[in-house]
């Protein structure tokens, strides 16, 4: 039996603007994981996606099935013509459609588990490029940030079309990742931003540039050990995301609650219109921010230390 897992992720800064060539920062979230296990099967290559209660043969999967695509692309990369008779059992604790990278993580786990089973020492760039193809099936025109941070499992500074830069966290910091409980399809938010950009290209270009500047500044603060100064940048990035039209009342309620309760900063994370927000907290304000998020109707909170 071979097993591989992959973490979830959050985008710290730069979502949406990254689609237009601006830098973005993302970090893995190891508190949630996707796992793929390869077991012997007596009826060809089977995929069992436990969270969605589906079990199907590779041969029967439609071309746009991301897990099947991950398998096909891995086999083709390894020049394996006949799929092995195995069941790939996939499980995940990462909430779906909430900006935590669930799609990229399940596909990353599948690619790694299959490559391990076939004794192929697959590299992070290979995994990332295969998962990028599967992300296209899920998201349409992904920037590539999700597959990169999940496949590398390290903080990344990402500019579309360029090799990812891994960056170091000089001093750790604590985030609360708070779920609105509202599932949201990144594909739709990205398409709406595209339509708005086409209507008002100059205004949107300015907004994207401002977000990109924040992401670059944030990288410097993280690398030089000034994490508390990220708070005001998060608040500014959130205001810009609100302006480009990807917030929603549920996200606003959580962001405002966290800010009012003493978080150093707060912003939505990922595609927006639901999903998760992030609050940067100090040890002395964590409990008050958690209580405020509860009161504001949060569905669940994951606490994570970045850089530990
Ligand atoms: O997958 P999500 O919801 O974390 O969003 C991805 C970030 C976007 O910038 C909105 C889209 C992209 O492809 O980069």
XYZ file of C-alpha atoms and ligand atoms in Angstrom:
322
model
C 0.000 0.000 0.000
C 1.318 3.456 -0.898
C 0.063 6.656 0.662
C 0.690 10.325 -0.083
C -0.817 13.471 1.306
C -0.950 17.157 0.475
C -1.822 20.196 2.595
C -4.487 22.824 2.101
C -3.410 26.395 1.461
C -4.385 30.006 1.967
C -3.559 33.004 -0.147
C -2.138 35.688 2.152
C -2.054 38.526 -0.360
C -2.707 39.118 -4.048
C -5.663 36.931 -5.056
C -7.418 37.995 -8.258
C -4.691 40.540 -9.101
C -2.415 37.496 -9.619
C -4.550 36.508 -12.618
C -3.467 39.844 -14.193
C 0.258 39.352 -13.650
C 0.647 40.806 -10.136
C 2.541 38.893 -7.422
C 0.706 36.926 -4.749
C 1.784 35.140 -1.559
C 0.403 31.803 -0.422
C 1.274 29.391 2.380
C 0.417 25.739 3.015
C -2.049 24.908 5.786
C -1.080 21.548 7.234
C -3.989 21.372 9.700
C -6.131 20.179 6.800
C -4.939 17.495 4.392
C -5.878 15.417 1.380
C -4.668 11.815 1.293
C -4.505 9.253 -1.494
C -3.885 5.568 -0.851
C -3.029 3.076 -3.600
C -4.447 -0.411 -2.960
C -4.529 -3.535 -5.130
C -7.711 -3.867 -7.202
C -9.070 -6.783 -9.191
C -10.970 -4.675 -11.692
C -8.520 -2.292 -13.327
C -7.714 1.208 -12.135
C -10.452 2.500 -9.842
C -10.824 5.932 -8.274
C -12.679 6.164 -4.978
C -13.439 9.730 -3.890
C -14.686 9.068 -0.332
C -15.790 12.622 0.535
C -18.204 12.763 -2.369
C -19.149 9.057 -2.179
C -18.010 8.197 -5.698
C -16.208 5.088 -6.979
C -15.553 4.756 -10.707
C -13.211 3.175 -13.213
C -10.584 5.297 -14.949
C -11.905 4.051 -18.275
C -15.421 5.353 -17.439
C -14.374 8.790 -16.185
C -15.223 11.773 -18.398
C -12.278 13.784 -19.792
C -13.031 16.701 -17.442
C -12.861 14.651 -14.229
C -9.920 16.225 -12.336
C -8.889 13.079 -10.422
C -8.984 10.951 -13.569
C -7.037 13.668 -15.388
C -4.425 13.614 -12.599
C -4.084 9.849 -13.066
C -3.937 10.009 -16.874
C -1.383 12.826 -16.889
C 0.797 11.036 -14.327
C 0.747 7.780 -16.288
C 1.564 9.617 -19.482
C 4.445 11.536 -17.791
C 5.833 8.201 -16.587
C 5.277 6.610 -20.028
C 3.089 3.904 -18.478
C 0.742 2.702 -21.237
C -1.390 0.209 -19.301
C -2.925 1.610 -16.108
C -2.015 -0.573 -13.116
C -4.803 -2.572 -11.429
C -5.080 -0.425 -8.327
C -7.731 1.465 -6.401
C -6.816 5.068 -5.602
C -8.709 5.953 -2.451
C -8.906 9.700 -1.910
C -9.968 11.395 1.316
C -9.720 14.995 2.420
C -10.385 17.144 5.468
C -10.133 20.319 3.372
C -13.503 22.048 2.933
C -14.571 22.108 -0.731
C -15.057 25.370 -2.662
C -13.876 27.603 0.168
C -10.500 28.882 -1.038
C -8.406 26.337 0.873
C -7.048 24.527 -2.172
C -9.047 21.326 -1.836
C -9.026 20.559 -5.584
C -5.277 21.079 -5.915
C -4.602 19.037 -2.784
C -6.595 15.934 -3.761
C -4.967 15.938 -7.205
C -1.483 16.457 -5.700
C -2.042 13.516 -3.345
C -3.163 11.319 -6.264
C -0.183 12.244 -8.461
C 2.303 11.587 -5.659
C 0.707 8.341 -4.490
C 0.626 6.941 -8.013
C 4.192 8.040 -8.810
C 5.400 6.513 -5.512
C 3.564 3.285 -6.281
C 5.289 3.160 -9.674
C 8.655 3.914 -7.991
C 9.097 7.178 -9.843
C 10.793 9.939 -7.839
C 8.499 12.728 -9.011
C 9.696 16.291 -8.389
C 7.689 19.247 -7.059
C 7.741 21.080 -10.431
C 6.442 17.930 -12.173
C 3.630 17.518 -9.643
C 2.775 21.198 -9.880
C 2.592 21.175 -13.681
C 0.311 18.108 -13.731
C -1.965 19.605 -11.061
C -2.057 22.882 -12.995
C -3.727 20.957 -15.836
C -6.338 19.570 -13.434
C -6.905 23.062 -11.996
C -7.865 24.226 -15.483
C -10.709 21.705 -15.411
C -11.913 23.064 -12.060
C -11.230 26.781 -12.436
C -11.091 27.560 -16.149
C -8.156 29.970 -16.250
C -6.186 29.473 -13.020
C -3.139 31.604 -12.350
C -1.269 28.515 -11.090
C -0.805 29.682 -7.496
C -2.872 26.893 -5.899
C -1.068 23.976 -7.559
C 2.282 25.623 -6.826
C 1.860 26.189 -3.080
C 0.205 22.812 -2.545
C 2.716 20.826 -4.624
C 5.759 22.545 -3.078
C 4.246 22.563 0.421
C 6.124 25.772 1.229
C 5.389 29.512 1.295
C 5.502 30.837 -2.269
C 5.804 34.209 -3.920
C 4.050 33.647 -7.181
C 3.924 35.580 -10.435
C 1.930 33.954 -13.210
C 4.110 32.420 -15.912
C 7.319 32.690 -13.857
C 9.069 30.007 -11.830
C 7.776 30.195 -8.245
C 10.011 31.778 -5.613
C 9.999 30.075 -2.230
C 10.372 32.525 0.628
C 11.295 32.192 4.261
C 9.290 33.291 7.254
C 11.775 34.998 9.570
C 9.371 35.227 12.504
C 6.283 33.052 12.827
C 2.814 34.554 13.059
C -0.638 33.288 13.873
C -3.650 33.326 11.601
C -7.233 32.388 12.233
C -8.817 31.022 9.071
C -12.538 31.609 9.421
C -15.124 29.965 7.197
C -18.313 31.814 6.217
C -19.861 28.407 5.461
C -20.864 29.782 2.086
C -19.439 27.660 -0.729
C -18.259 29.773 -3.626
C -16.936 28.825 -7.044
C -13.665 30.602 -7.814
C -14.420 30.195 -11.516
C -17.496 32.455 -11.223
C -15.770 35.155 -9.166
C -12.828 35.171 -11.613
C -15.238 35.467 -14.575
C -17.105 38.372 -12.941
C -13.835 40.196 -12.250
C -12.849 39.650 -15.880
C -16.132 41.176 -17.095
C -15.737 44.167 -14.750
C -12.108 44.628 -15.853
C -13.160 44.633 -19.499
C -15.729 47.346 -18.772
C -13.304 49.541 -16.797
C -9.766 48.417 -17.656
C -7.991 51.491 -16.291
C -9.700 51.457 -12.906
C -9.195 47.712 -12.479
C -5.566 47.875 -13.586
C -4.960 50.464 -10.862
C -6.656 48.280 -8.270
C -4.616 45.230 -9.343
C -1.381 47.261 -9.238
C -2.200 48.451 -5.719
C -2.800 44.845 -4.624
C 0.466 43.743 -6.234
C 2.394 46.461 -4.365
C 0.888 45.233 -1.089
C 1.945 41.638 -1.853
C 5.543 42.716 -2.546
C 5.659 44.811 0.619
C 4.236 41.913 2.629
C 6.919 39.540 1.377
C 9.619 41.919 2.607
C 7.955 42.218 6.030
C 7.679 38.432 6.343
C 11.272 37.839 5.246
C 12.655 40.491 7.561
C 10.686 39.355 10.611
C 8.030 42.080 10.980
C 4.822 40.046 10.859
C 2.686 42.357 13.012
C 3.091 45.042 10.352
C 1.194 42.749 7.975
C -2.064 43.714 9.705
C -2.594 47.110 8.025
C -1.617 45.553 4.684
C -4.292 42.882 5.145
C -6.913 45.532 5.875
C -5.883 47.493 2.772
C -5.833 44.377 0.589
C -9.321 43.499 1.837
C -10.660 46.969 1.036
C -9.283 46.643 -2.508
C -10.860 43.182 -2.909
C -14.135 44.654 -1.737
C -13.750 47.371 -4.350
C -13.154 44.898 -7.163
C -16.416 43.226 -6.152
C -15.472 39.878 -4.626
C -16.549 40.362 -1.019
C -20.041 39.584 0.273
C -22.064 40.420 3.413
C -20.938 37.220 5.196
C -17.242 37.977 4.582
C -17.723 41.615 5.579
C -19.343 40.520 8.847
C -16.391 38.267 9.754
C -13.712 40.753 8.643
C -15.313 43.612 10.578
C -15.878 41.448 13.659
C -12.208 40.377 13.680
C -10.946 43.936 13.166
C -13.213 45.335 15.890
C -12.148 42.606 18.325
C -8.491 43.555 18.064
C -7.112 41.465 15.203
C -3.962 43.076 13.776
C -5.558 42.791 10.348
C -8.156 40.816 8.416
C -9.034 40.054 4.826
C -10.919 37.620 2.653
C -8.771 34.871 1.142
C -9.094 33.160 -2.234
C -11.810 33.695 -4.784
C -14.165 35.467 -2.337
C -17.987 35.693 -2.449
C -17.951 33.227 0.438
C -15.307 30.774 1.560
C -12.754 31.897 4.112
C -11.240 35.015 5.595
C -8.000 35.421 7.540
C -7.392 37.288 10.767
C -3.870 38.005 11.997
C -3.868 37.668 15.773
C -1.473 38.128 18.652
C -1.587 35.582 21.508
C -3.322 38.136 23.759
C -6.121 38.915 21.269
C -6.728 35.423 19.867
C -9.519 34.500 22.305
C -11.399 37.794 21.824
C -11.168 37.494 18.018
C -12.385 33.878 18.123
C -15.336 34.933 20.297
C -16.191 37.819 17.944
C -16.064 35.495 14.920
C -18.397 33.069 16.707
C -20.815 35.861 17.460
C -20.684 36.974 13.816
C -21.797 33.493 12.702
C -18.554 31.808 11.632
C -18.950 28.178 10.583
C -15.526 27.021 11.691
C -12.143 28.448 12.593
C -8.774 26.867 11.888
C -5.832 28.324 13.787
C -2.477 28.072 12.044
C 1.037 29.295 12.812
C 2.809 30.349 9.644
C 6.532 29.674 9.736
C 6.678 27.124 12.529
O -8.784 28.766 -5.279
P -9.023 30.024 -4.524
O -10.448 30.293 -4.220
O -8.087 30.181 -3.368
O -8.689 31.289 -5.480
C -7.606 31.321 -6.300
C -7.116 32.709 -6.403
C -7.590 33.530 -7.582
O -6.606 34.538 -7.699
C -8.940 34.171 -7.266
C -7.696 32.766 -8.876
C -6.370 32.280 -9.421
O -6.408 31.421 -10.314
O -5.303 32.756 -9.004
